[in-house]
């Protein structure tokens, strides 16, 4: 326990003693009047006073004024007894005890101890931020930990502040201007908080304020808004006029809570402020925090599952409509066999994996696993195709070409039997770069498929600019086909495919009528639940064994 924490514990003990002595002093006249000469009879009102003292002490965290009123009433009653000559020697000693305790309490006033503690820490170079002169992260953490550890304290709040656009200031005007801006920010924060508050720079453009003894969250927000008002006043640094904005987040510490959790909640409030446009103060929102914590736990679960080898590849057959719906290839689709939630589809975890930057790693694993499995199938069915999806992050990976080449070399899969799929939206994010990367992949001998064709904003000029071999007709167009005759978007896409000499594959075929209509439109390839759902590799092997040798593509 630190010295400051010990002194605060002593202060709380003195406070409790003063209340107990005051209530006994109030009860003393009643005890004497009831039994002037009997000690045993006096114990009843005195015991009642002690019980009342316990009740008052229990309200310390919520009603500190009640303690002060108790002391004031006792001393007033003692003064009246003294003037009337009725003050007994025992009561006199109680008055002296209370007076001495009050003197000791004044000497150990929390504000003075707090202020001294802050000054002691700031006097040490290790606790001072060298740029701004205020406390640094180490000072803030050590002092805040002691404040939060003190029992019986009133509420403590934390304000986090971030400068909006600070990196732009550094880039546009240089580090010297940025450093001066940080110094001015520290000064403006310091002069707009309460005398007992602690200001520190946690690092970069992040500042923190510790507010012990706040009434409630609204009072802490009022301090934060006053600071923001001051920070938003125009300033001039080295002749450069700057319009500074900052975002603030406020969190109140619970009865038993460490600094890490309070800072995490304050940081969530800062993020909310920035999402709402910045330049404002926001209180901690438990609902949003719960959602963020759930997201964080799911991210951790994805990492755990990846390390534990819980992900696996399932394969959906692609059939040839011209020859008895025979399987001629498969599309590789990742699944997560979660130990508690069962088998999960990509929608349940890919966005989380993307936020963690894991898609290139996961995509690379799927590519290698699928190519190894395709080689196993090709030993019995030569020319069997494997389709593997590329994500936007994979397409932007500068090592993608080398990774695909390495997988083809390691597995021995003929490049022409690997089809890499990407959606229109991914391909058109940066048309020039996409054309360059896809061209390099084509140079390896692999084929390129444009997935969900027709659902984006592509045009014929875009299609001609990309080195595409296959177009996959989106399931929504397949579902919208009329059962007999009549024009459809699917028919228009097939016409475009033939015009550009591209191989069409219809997705999402769910019944025999749709399959027959596609045959009438001369669509040679299709996949969907009508033919087979995605399945493990062993199930695909059984399916191929039942069908016999597939038709070469």
Tab-separated table of N, CA and C in Angstrom, residues 78-200:
chain	number	residue	atom	x	y	z
A	78	UNK	N	-23.582	20.052	23.306
A	78	UNK	CA	-22.582	20.167	24.375
A	78	UNK	C	-22.413	21.619	24.810
A	79	UNK	N	-22.454	22.540	23.846
A	79	UNK	CA	-22.315	23.963	24.171
A	79	UNK	C	-23.471	24.436	25.038
A	80	UNK	N	-24.712	23.992	24.715
A	80	UNK	CA	-25.891	24.372	25.511
A	80	UNK	C	-25.770	23.849	26.937
A	81	UNK	N	-25.319	22.569	27.072
A	81	UNK	CA	-25.147	21.981	28.412
A	81	UNK	C	-24.078	22.740	29.209
A	82	UNK	N	-23.031	23.140	28.537
A	82	UNK	CA	-21.959	23.870	29.223
A	82	UNK	C	-22.457	25.206	29.767
A	83	UNK	N	-23.253	25.920	28.969
A	83	UNK	CA	-23.768	27.222	29.404
A	83	UNK	C	-24.731	27.079	30.579
A	84	UNK	N	-25.445	25.956	30.595
A	84	UNK	CA	-26.405	25.739	31.693
A	84	UNK	C	-25.761	25.047	32.883
A	85	UNK	N	-24.499	24.714	32.799
A	85	UNK	CA	-23.784	24.065	33.891
A	85	UNK	C	-24.070	22.589	34.024
A	86	UNK	N	-24.662	21.963	33.018
A	86	UNK	CA	-25.051	20.554	33.092
A	86	UNK	C	-24.069	19.626	32.383
A	87	UNK	N	-22.988	20.140	31.825
A	87	UNK	CA	-22.054	19.306	31.069
A	87	UNK	C	-21.219	18.457	32.034
A	88	UNK	N	-21.371	17.145	31.946
A	88	UNK	CA	-20.685	16.231	32.855
A	88	UNK	C	-19.224	16.090	32.454
A	89	UNK	N	-18.368	15.606	33.396
A	89	UNK	CA	-16.952	15.390	33.045
A	89	UNK	C	-16.782	14.422	31.871
A	90	UNK	N	-17.607	13.348	31.857
A	90	UNK	CA	-17.482	12.378	30.763
A	90	UNK	C	-17.798	13.032	29.417
A	91	UNK	N	-18.862	13.862	29.411
A	91	UNK	CA	-19.221	14.544	28.169
A	91	UNK	C	-18.132	15.526	27.754
A	92	UNK	N	-17.491	16.143	28.767
A	92	UNK	CA	-16.401	17.078	28.453
A	92	UNK	C	-15.263	16.369	27.737
A	93	UNK	N	-14.928	15.167	28.235
A	93	UNK	CA	-13.883	14.389	27.561
A	93	UNK	C	-14.274	14.023	26.134
A	94	UNK	N	-15.561	13.738	25.932
A	94	UNK	CA	-16.026	13.426	24.574
A	94	UNK	C	-15.864	14.635	23.656
A	95	UNK	N	-16.156	15.832	24.193
A	95	UNK	CA	-15.989	17.049	23.391
A	95	UNK	C	-14.531	17.239	23.017
A	96	UNK	N	-13.651	17.034	24.020
A	96	UNK	CA	-12.230	17.161	23.731
A	96	UNK	C	-11.761	16.128	22.701
A	97	UNK	N	-12.300	14.913	22.809
A	97	UNK	CA	-11.949	13.860	21.847
A	97	UNK	C	-12.368	14.260	20.436
A	98	UNK	N	-13.584	14.768	20.314
A	98	UNK	CA	-14.074	15.176	18.994
A	98	UNK	C	-13.237	16.322	18.451
A	99	UNK	N	-12.907	17.293	19.320
A	99	UNK	CA	-12.103	18.425	18.862
A	99	UNK	C	-10.731	17.991	18.381
A	100	UNK	N	-10.093	17.090	19.135
A	100	UNK	CA	-8.783	16.604	18.714
A	100	UNK	C	-8.845	15.847	17.399
A	101	UNK	N	-9.904	15.024	17.267
A	101	UNK	CA	-10.062	14.258	16.024
A	101	UNK	C	-10.285	15.178	14.833
A	102	UNK	N	-11.064	16.237	15.039
A	102	UNK	CA	-11.304	17.187	13.954
A	102	UNK	C	-10.010	17.885	13.539
A	103	UNK	N	-9.171	18.203	14.529
A	103	UNK	CA	-7.892	18.838	14.201
A	103	UNK	C	-7.015	17.895	13.377
A	104	UNK	N	-6.992	16.611	13.816
A	104	UNK	CA	-6.206	15.628	13.067
A	104	UNK	C	-6.762	15.440	11.655
A	105	UNK	N	-8.100	15.449	11.600
A	105	UNK	CA	-8.764	15.283	10.285
A	105	UNK	C	-8.401	16.421	9.346
A	106	UNK	N	-8.351	17.631	9.870
A	106	UNK	CA	-8.001	18.779	9.053
A	106	UNK	C	-6.567	18.660	8.534
A	107	UNK	N	-5.697	18.141	9.392
A	107	UNK	CA	-4.299	17.983	8.981
A	107	UNK	C	-4.143	16.954	7.876
A	108	UNK	N	-5.078	16.020	7.853
A	108	UNK	CA	-5.004	14.946	6.848
A	108	UNK	C	-6.065	15.101	5.773
A	109	UNK	N	-6.517	16.333	5.546
A	109	UNK	CA	-7.548	16.560	4.540
A	109	UNK	C	-7.148	15.926	3.212
A	110	UNK	N	-8.097	15.220	2.625
A	110	UNK	CA	-7.795	14.497	1.386
A	110	UNK	C	-7.245	15.380	0.299
A	111	UNK	N	-7.756	16.608	0.206
A	111	UNK	CA	-7.306	17.480	-0.868
A	111	UNK	C	-5.842	17.844	-0.692
A	112	UNK	N	-5.458	18.103	0.545
A	112	UNK	CA	-4.071	18.456	0.789
A	112	UNK	C	-3.158	17.276	0.521
A	113	UNK	N	-3.588	16.093	0.954
A	113	UNK	CA	-2.782	14.898	0.708
A	113	UNK	C	-2.661	14.646	-0.777
A	114	UNK	N	-3.822	14.778	-1.479
A	114	UNK	CA	-3.805	14.576	-2.924
A	114	UNK	C	-2.862	15.563	-3.594
A	115	UNK	N	-2.991	16.846	-3.214
A	115	UNK	CA	-2.157	17.850	-3.849
A	115	UNK	C	-0.686	17.608	-3.573
A	116	UNK	N	-0.374	17.253	-2.342
A	116	UNK	CA	1.027	16.969	-2.017
A	116	UNK	C	1.537	15.775	-2.807
A	117	UNK	N	0.695	14.774	-2.938
A	117	UNK	CA	1.112	13.575	-3.652
A	117	UNK	C	1.390	13.900	-5.115
A	118	UNK	N	0.519	14.683	-5.717
A	118	UNK	CA	0.738	15.066	-7.109
A	118	UNK	C	2.045	15.838	-7.258
A	119	UNK	N	2.290	16.756	-6.326
A	119	UNK	CA	3.510	17.560	-6.421
A	119	UNK	C	4.761	16.703	-6.253
A	120	UNK	N	4.669	15.721	-5.347
A	120	UNK	CA	5.813	14.826	-5.145
A	120	UNK	C	6.107	14.047	-6.421
A	121	UNK	N	5.061	13.523	-7.042
A	121	UNK	CA	5.251	12.752	-8.267
A	121	UNK	C	5.799	13.623	-9.395
A	122	UNK	N	5.211	14.823	-9.533
A	122	UNK	CA	5.652	15.698	-10.616
A	122	UNK	C	7.079	16.192	-10.406
A	123	UNK	N	7.522	16.228	-9.146
A	123	UNK	CA	8.887	16.670	-8.875
A	123	UNK	C	9.911	15.656	-9.353
A	124	UNK	N	9.465	14.432	-9.584
A	124	UNK	CA	10.369	13.387	-10.056
A	124	UNK	C	10.343	13.354	-11.581
A	125	UNK	N	11.491	13.379	-12.194
A	125	UNK	CA	11.588	13.452	-13.649
A	125	UNK	C	10.908	12.271	-14.327
A	126	UNK	N	10.947	11.104	-13.690
A	126	UNK	CA	10.372	9.902	-14.298
A	126	UNK	C	8.863	9.995	-14.435
A	127	UNK	N	8.231	10.908	-13.701
A	127	UNK	CA	6.778	11.023	-13.733
A	127	UNK	C	6.303	12.253	-14.520
A	128	UNK	N	7.207	12.982	-15.131
A	128	UNK	CA	6.836	14.217	-15.831
A	128	UNK	C	6.999	14.031	-17.335
A	129	UNK	N	6.009	14.508	-18.085
A	129	UNK	CA	6.109	14.490	-19.543
A	129	UNK	C	7.103	15.567	-19.977
A	130	UNK	N	8.167	15.161	-20.641
A	130	UNK	CA	9.246	16.095	-20.970
A	130	UNK	C	8.821	17.187	-21.940
A	131	UNK	N	7.810	16.922	-22.769
A	131	UNK	CA	7.394	17.917	-23.760
A	131	UNK	C	6.485	18.977	-23.164
A	132	UNK	N	5.483	18.563	-22.386
A	132	UNK	CA	4.457	19.499	-21.913
A	132	UNK	C	4.649	19.933	-20.464
A	133	UNK	N	5.427	19.193	-19.684
A	133	UNK	CA	5.637	19.535	-18.287
A	133	UNK	C	4.582	19.003	-17.346
A	134	UNK	N	3.494	18.423	-17.861
A	134	UNK	CA	2.472	17.825	-16.996
A	134	UNK	C	2.849	16.380	-16.706
A	135	UNK	N	2.018	15.677	-15.962
A	135	UNK	CA	2.304	14.285	-15.645
A	135	UNK	C	2.289	13.412	-16.890
A	136	UNK	N	3.033	12.290	-16.826
A	136	UNK	CA	3.034	11.346	-17.928
A	136	UNK	C	2.158	10.143	-17.582
A	137	UNK	N	2.159	9.146	-18.441
A	137	UNK	CA	1.315	7.970	-18.232
A	137	UNK	C	1.660	7.266	-16.908
A	138	UNK	N	2.958	7.145	-16.629
A	138	UNK	CA	3.362	6.449	-15.411
A	138	UNK	C	2.828	7.150	-14.171
A	139	UNK	N	2.944	8.473	-14.166
A	139	UNK	CA	2.442	9.240	-13.022
A	139	UNK	C	0.929	9.070	-12.890
A	140	UNK	N	0.223	9.158	-14.011
A	140	UNK	CA	-1.236	9.064	-13.986
A	140	UNK	C	-1.675	7.702	-13.467
A	141	UNK	N	-1.052	6.643	-13.964
A	141	UNK	CA	-1.442	5.288	-13.572
A	141	UNK	C	-1.182	5.052	-12.095
A	142	UNK	N	0.003	5.451	-11.611
A	142	UNK	CA	0.343	5.206	-10.208
A	142	UNK	C	-0.583	5.972	-9.273
A	143	UNK	N	-0.798	7.245	-9.609
A	143	UNK	CA	-1.651	8.060	-8.740
A	143	UNK	C	-3.108	7.603	-8.795
A	144	UNK	N	-3.609	7.306	-10.013
A	144	UNK	CA	-5.008	6.881	-10.150
A	144	UNK	C	-5.250	5.548	-9.455
A	145	UNK	N	-4.282	4.648	-9.520
A	145	UNK	CA	-4.435	3.356	-8.835
A	145	UNK	C	-4.608	3.562	-7.333
A	146	UNK	N	-3.851	4.488	-6.752
A	146	UNK	CA	-3.975	4.759	-5.324
A	146	UNK	C	-5.311	5.391	-4.990
A	147	UNK	N	-5.753	6.314	-5.829
A	147	UNK	CA	-7.040	6.973	-5.577
A	147	UNK	C	-8.181	5.963	-5.626
A	148	UNK	N	-8.160	5.098	-6.620
A	148	UNK	CA	-9.248	4.125	-6.779
A	148	UNK	C	-9.219	3.053	-5.699
A	149	UNK	N	-8.059	2.838	-5.100
A	149	UNK	CA	-7.944	1.793	-4.083
A	149	UNK	C	-8.421	2.231	-2.710
A	150	UNK	N	-8.668	3.538	-2.521
A	150	UNK	CA	-9.054	4.043	-1.204
A	150	UNK	C	-10.522	3.733	-0.931
A	151	UNK	N	-10.830	3.009	0.156
A	151	UNK	CA	-12.238	2.739	0.476
A	151	UNK	C	-12.922	3.988	1.027
A	152	UNK	N	-14.216	4.081	0.808
A	152	UNK	CA	-14.982	5.193	1.355
A	152	UNK	C	-14.867	6.478	0.587
A	153	UNK	N	-14.122	6.493	-0.546
A	153	UNK	CA	-14.016	7.720	-1.337
A	153	UNK	C	-15.308	7.999	-2.083
A	154	UNK	N	-15.537	9.263	-2.370
A	154	UNK	CA	-16.637	9.605	-3.258
A	154	UNK	C	-16.277	9.171	-4.677
A	155	UNK	N	-17.153	9.398	-5.613
A	155	UNK	CA	-16.959	8.923	-6.986
A	155	UNK	C	-15.727	9.549	-7.645
A	156	UNK	N	-15.098	8.756	-8.493
A	156	UNK	CA	-13.943	9.219	-9.261
A	156	UNK	C	-14.244	9.040	-10.741
A	157	UNK	N	-13.921	10.066	-11.538
A	157	UNK	CA	-14.172	10.013	-12.979
A	157	UNK	C	-12.854	10.142	-13.729
A	158	UNK	N	-12.849	9.654	-14.957
A	158	UNK	CA	-11.714	9.796	-15.858
A	158	UNK	C	-12.209	10.419	-17.162
A	159	UNK	N	-11.494	11.433	-17.632
A	159	UNK	CA	-11.773	12.038	-18.943
A	159	UNK	C	-10.587	11.745	-19.849
A	160	UNK	N	-10.847	11.189	-21.013
A	160	UNK	CA	-9.825	11.021	-22.041
A	160	UNK	C	-10.080	12.029	-23.146
A	161	UNK	N	-9.027	12.648	-23.657
A	161	UNK	CA	-9.149	13.637	-24.723
A	161	UNK	C	-8.170	13.311	-25.843
A	162	UNK	N	-8.654	13.361	-27.085
A	162	UNK	CA	-7.816	13.192	-28.271
A	162	UNK	C	-7.989	14.405	-29.181
A	163	UNK	N	-6.883	14.900	-29.737
A	163	UNK	CA	-6.971	15.971	-30.728
A	163	UNK	C	-7.383	15.374	-32.063
A	164	UNK	N	-8.403	15.955	-32.682
A	164	UNK	CA	-8.869	15.489	-33.994
A	164	UNK	C	-7.966	16.068	-35.076
A	165	UNK	N	-7.417	15.193	-35.903
A	165	UNK	CA	-6.601	15.656	-37.019
A	165	UNK	C	-5.206	16.092	-36.642
A	166	UNK	N	-4.681	15.598	-35.512
A	166	UNK	CA	-3.340	16.011	-35.097
A	166	UNK	C	-2.265	15.554	-36.093
A	167	UNK	N	-2.442	14.362	-36.651
A	167	UNK	CA	-1.455	13.874	-37.628
A	167	UNK	C	-1.382	14.803	-38.843
A	168	UNK	N	-2.531	15.349	-39.247
A	168	UNK	CA	-2.535	16.274	-40.384
A	168	UNK	C	-1.742	17.544	-40.064
A	169	UNK	N	-1.828	18.002	-38.803
A	169	UNK	CA	-1.057	19.188	-38.400
A	169	UNK	C	0.436	18.897	-38.517
A	170	UNK	N	0.856	17.743	-38.033
A	170	UNK	CA	2.272	17.368	-38.116
A	170	UNK	C	2.744	17.257	-39.556
A	171	UNK	N	1.906	16.665	-40.403
A	171	UNK	CA	2.294	16.461	-41.795
A	171	UNK	C	2.310	17.772	-42.564
A	172	UNK	N	1.377	18.656	-42.268
A	172	UNK	CA	1.250	19.895	-43.029
A	172	UNK	C	2.216	20.982	-42.554
A	173	UNK	N	2.453	21.059	-41.235
A	173	UNK	CA	3.209	22.185	-40.688
A	173	UNK	C	4.505	21.781	-39.990
A	174	UNK	N	4.760	20.497	-39.862
A	174	UNK	CA	6.007	20.062	-39.250
A	174	UNK	C	5.858	19.709	-37.782
A	175	UNK	N	6.818	18.935	-37.288
A	175	UNK	CA	6.759	18.448	-35.913
A	175	UNK	C	6.876	19.571	-34.893
A	176	UNK	N	7.641	20.615	-35.199
A	176	UNK	CA	7.810	21.716	-34.240
A	176	UNK	C	6.476	22.377	-33.922
A	177	UNK	N	5.657	22.593	-34.955
A	177	UNK	CA	4.330	23.168	-34.742
A	177	UNK	C	3.460	22.186	-33.952
A	178	UNK	N	3.555	20.907	-34.298
A	178	UNK	CA	2.784	19.908	-33.581
A	178	UNK	C	3.144	19.840	-32.113
A	179	UNK	N	4.457	19.926	-31.805
A	179	UNK	CA	4.882	19.901	-30.407
A	179	UNK	C	4.360	21.110	-29.639
A	180	UNK	N	4.410	22.272	-30.264
A	180	UNK	CA	3.908	23.473	-29.595
A	180	UNK	C	2.399	23.371	-29.370
A	181	UNK	N	1.696	22.759	-30.326
A	181	UNK	CA	0.256	22.560	-30.161
A	181	UNK	C	-0.021	21.668	-28.953
A	182	UNK	N	0.784	20.643	-28.752
A	182	UNK	CA	0.607	19.758	-27.600
A	182	UNK	C	0.856	20.512	-26.298
A	183	UNK	N	1.862	21.403	-26.271
A	183	UNK	CA	2.132	22.187	-25.070
A	183	UNK	C	0.972	23.118	-24.749
A	184	UNK	N	0.435	23.764	-25.781
A	184	UNK	CA	-0.708	24.663	-25.567
A	184	UNK	C	-1.915	23.872	-25.087
A	185	UNK	N	-2.125	22.708	-25.669
A	185	UNK	CA	-3.242	21.849	-25.251
A	185	UNK	C	-3.125	21.488	-23.786
A	186	UNK	N	-1.924	21.089	-23.344
A	186	UNK	CA	-1.716	20.734	-21.936
A	186	UNK	C	-2.032	21.915	-21.029
A	187	UNK	N	-1.602	23.119	-21.411
A	187	UNK	CA	-1.858	24.315	-20.600
A	187	UNK	C	-3.354	24.608	-20.522
A	188	UNK	N	-4.033	24.522	-21.654
A	188	UNK	CA	-5.467	24.850	-21.669
A	188	UNK	C	-6.283	23.842	-20.863
A	189	UNK	N	-5.885	22.580	-20.896
A	189	UNK	CA	-6.585	21.584	-20.089
A	189	UNK	C	-6.352	21.870	-18.610
A	190	UNK	N	-5.105	22.145	-18.239
A	190	UNK	CA	-4.745	22.310	-16.823
A	190	UNK	C	-5.478	23.471	-16.162
A	191	UNK	N	-5.681	24.572	-16.893
A	191	UNK	CA	-6.299	25.743	-16.277
A	191	UNK	C	-7.824	25.663	-16.293
A	192	UNK	N	-8.386	24.605	-16.871
A	192	UNK	CA	-9.844	24.519	-16.952
A	192	UNK	C	-10.415	23.319	-16.207
A	193	UNK	N	-9.583	22.686	-15.369
A	193	UNK	CA	-10.085	21.624	-14.509
A	193	UNK	C	-10.087	22.135	-13.074
A	194	UNK	N	-10.595	21.332	-12.161
A	194	UNK	CA	-10.670	21.733	-10.761
A	194	UNK	C	-9.295	21.653	-10.108
A	195	UNK	N	-9.153	22.309	-8.969
A	195	UNK	CA	-7.854	22.373	-8.310
A	195	UNK	C	-7.349	20.997	-7.898
A	196	UNK	N	-8.261	20.085	-7.598
A	196	UNK	CA	-7.870	18.769	-7.100
A	196	UNK	C	-7.762	17.727	-8.219
A	197	UNK	N	-7.972	18.109	-9.469
A	197	UNK	CA	-7.923	17.166	-10.586
A	197	UNK	C	-6.489	16.977	-11.064
A	198	UNK	N	-6.226	15.857	-11.687
A	198	UNK	CA	-4.887	15.512	-12.176
A	198	UNK	C	-4.901	15.416	-13.691
A	199	UNK	N	-3.997	16.134	-14.355
A	199	UNK	CA	-3.910	16.142	-15.816
A	199	UNK	C	-2.612	15.450	-16.225
A	200	UNK	N	-2.692	14.609	-17.248
A	200	UNK	CA	-1.497	13.903	-17.726
A	200	UNK	C	-1.603	13.703	-19.229
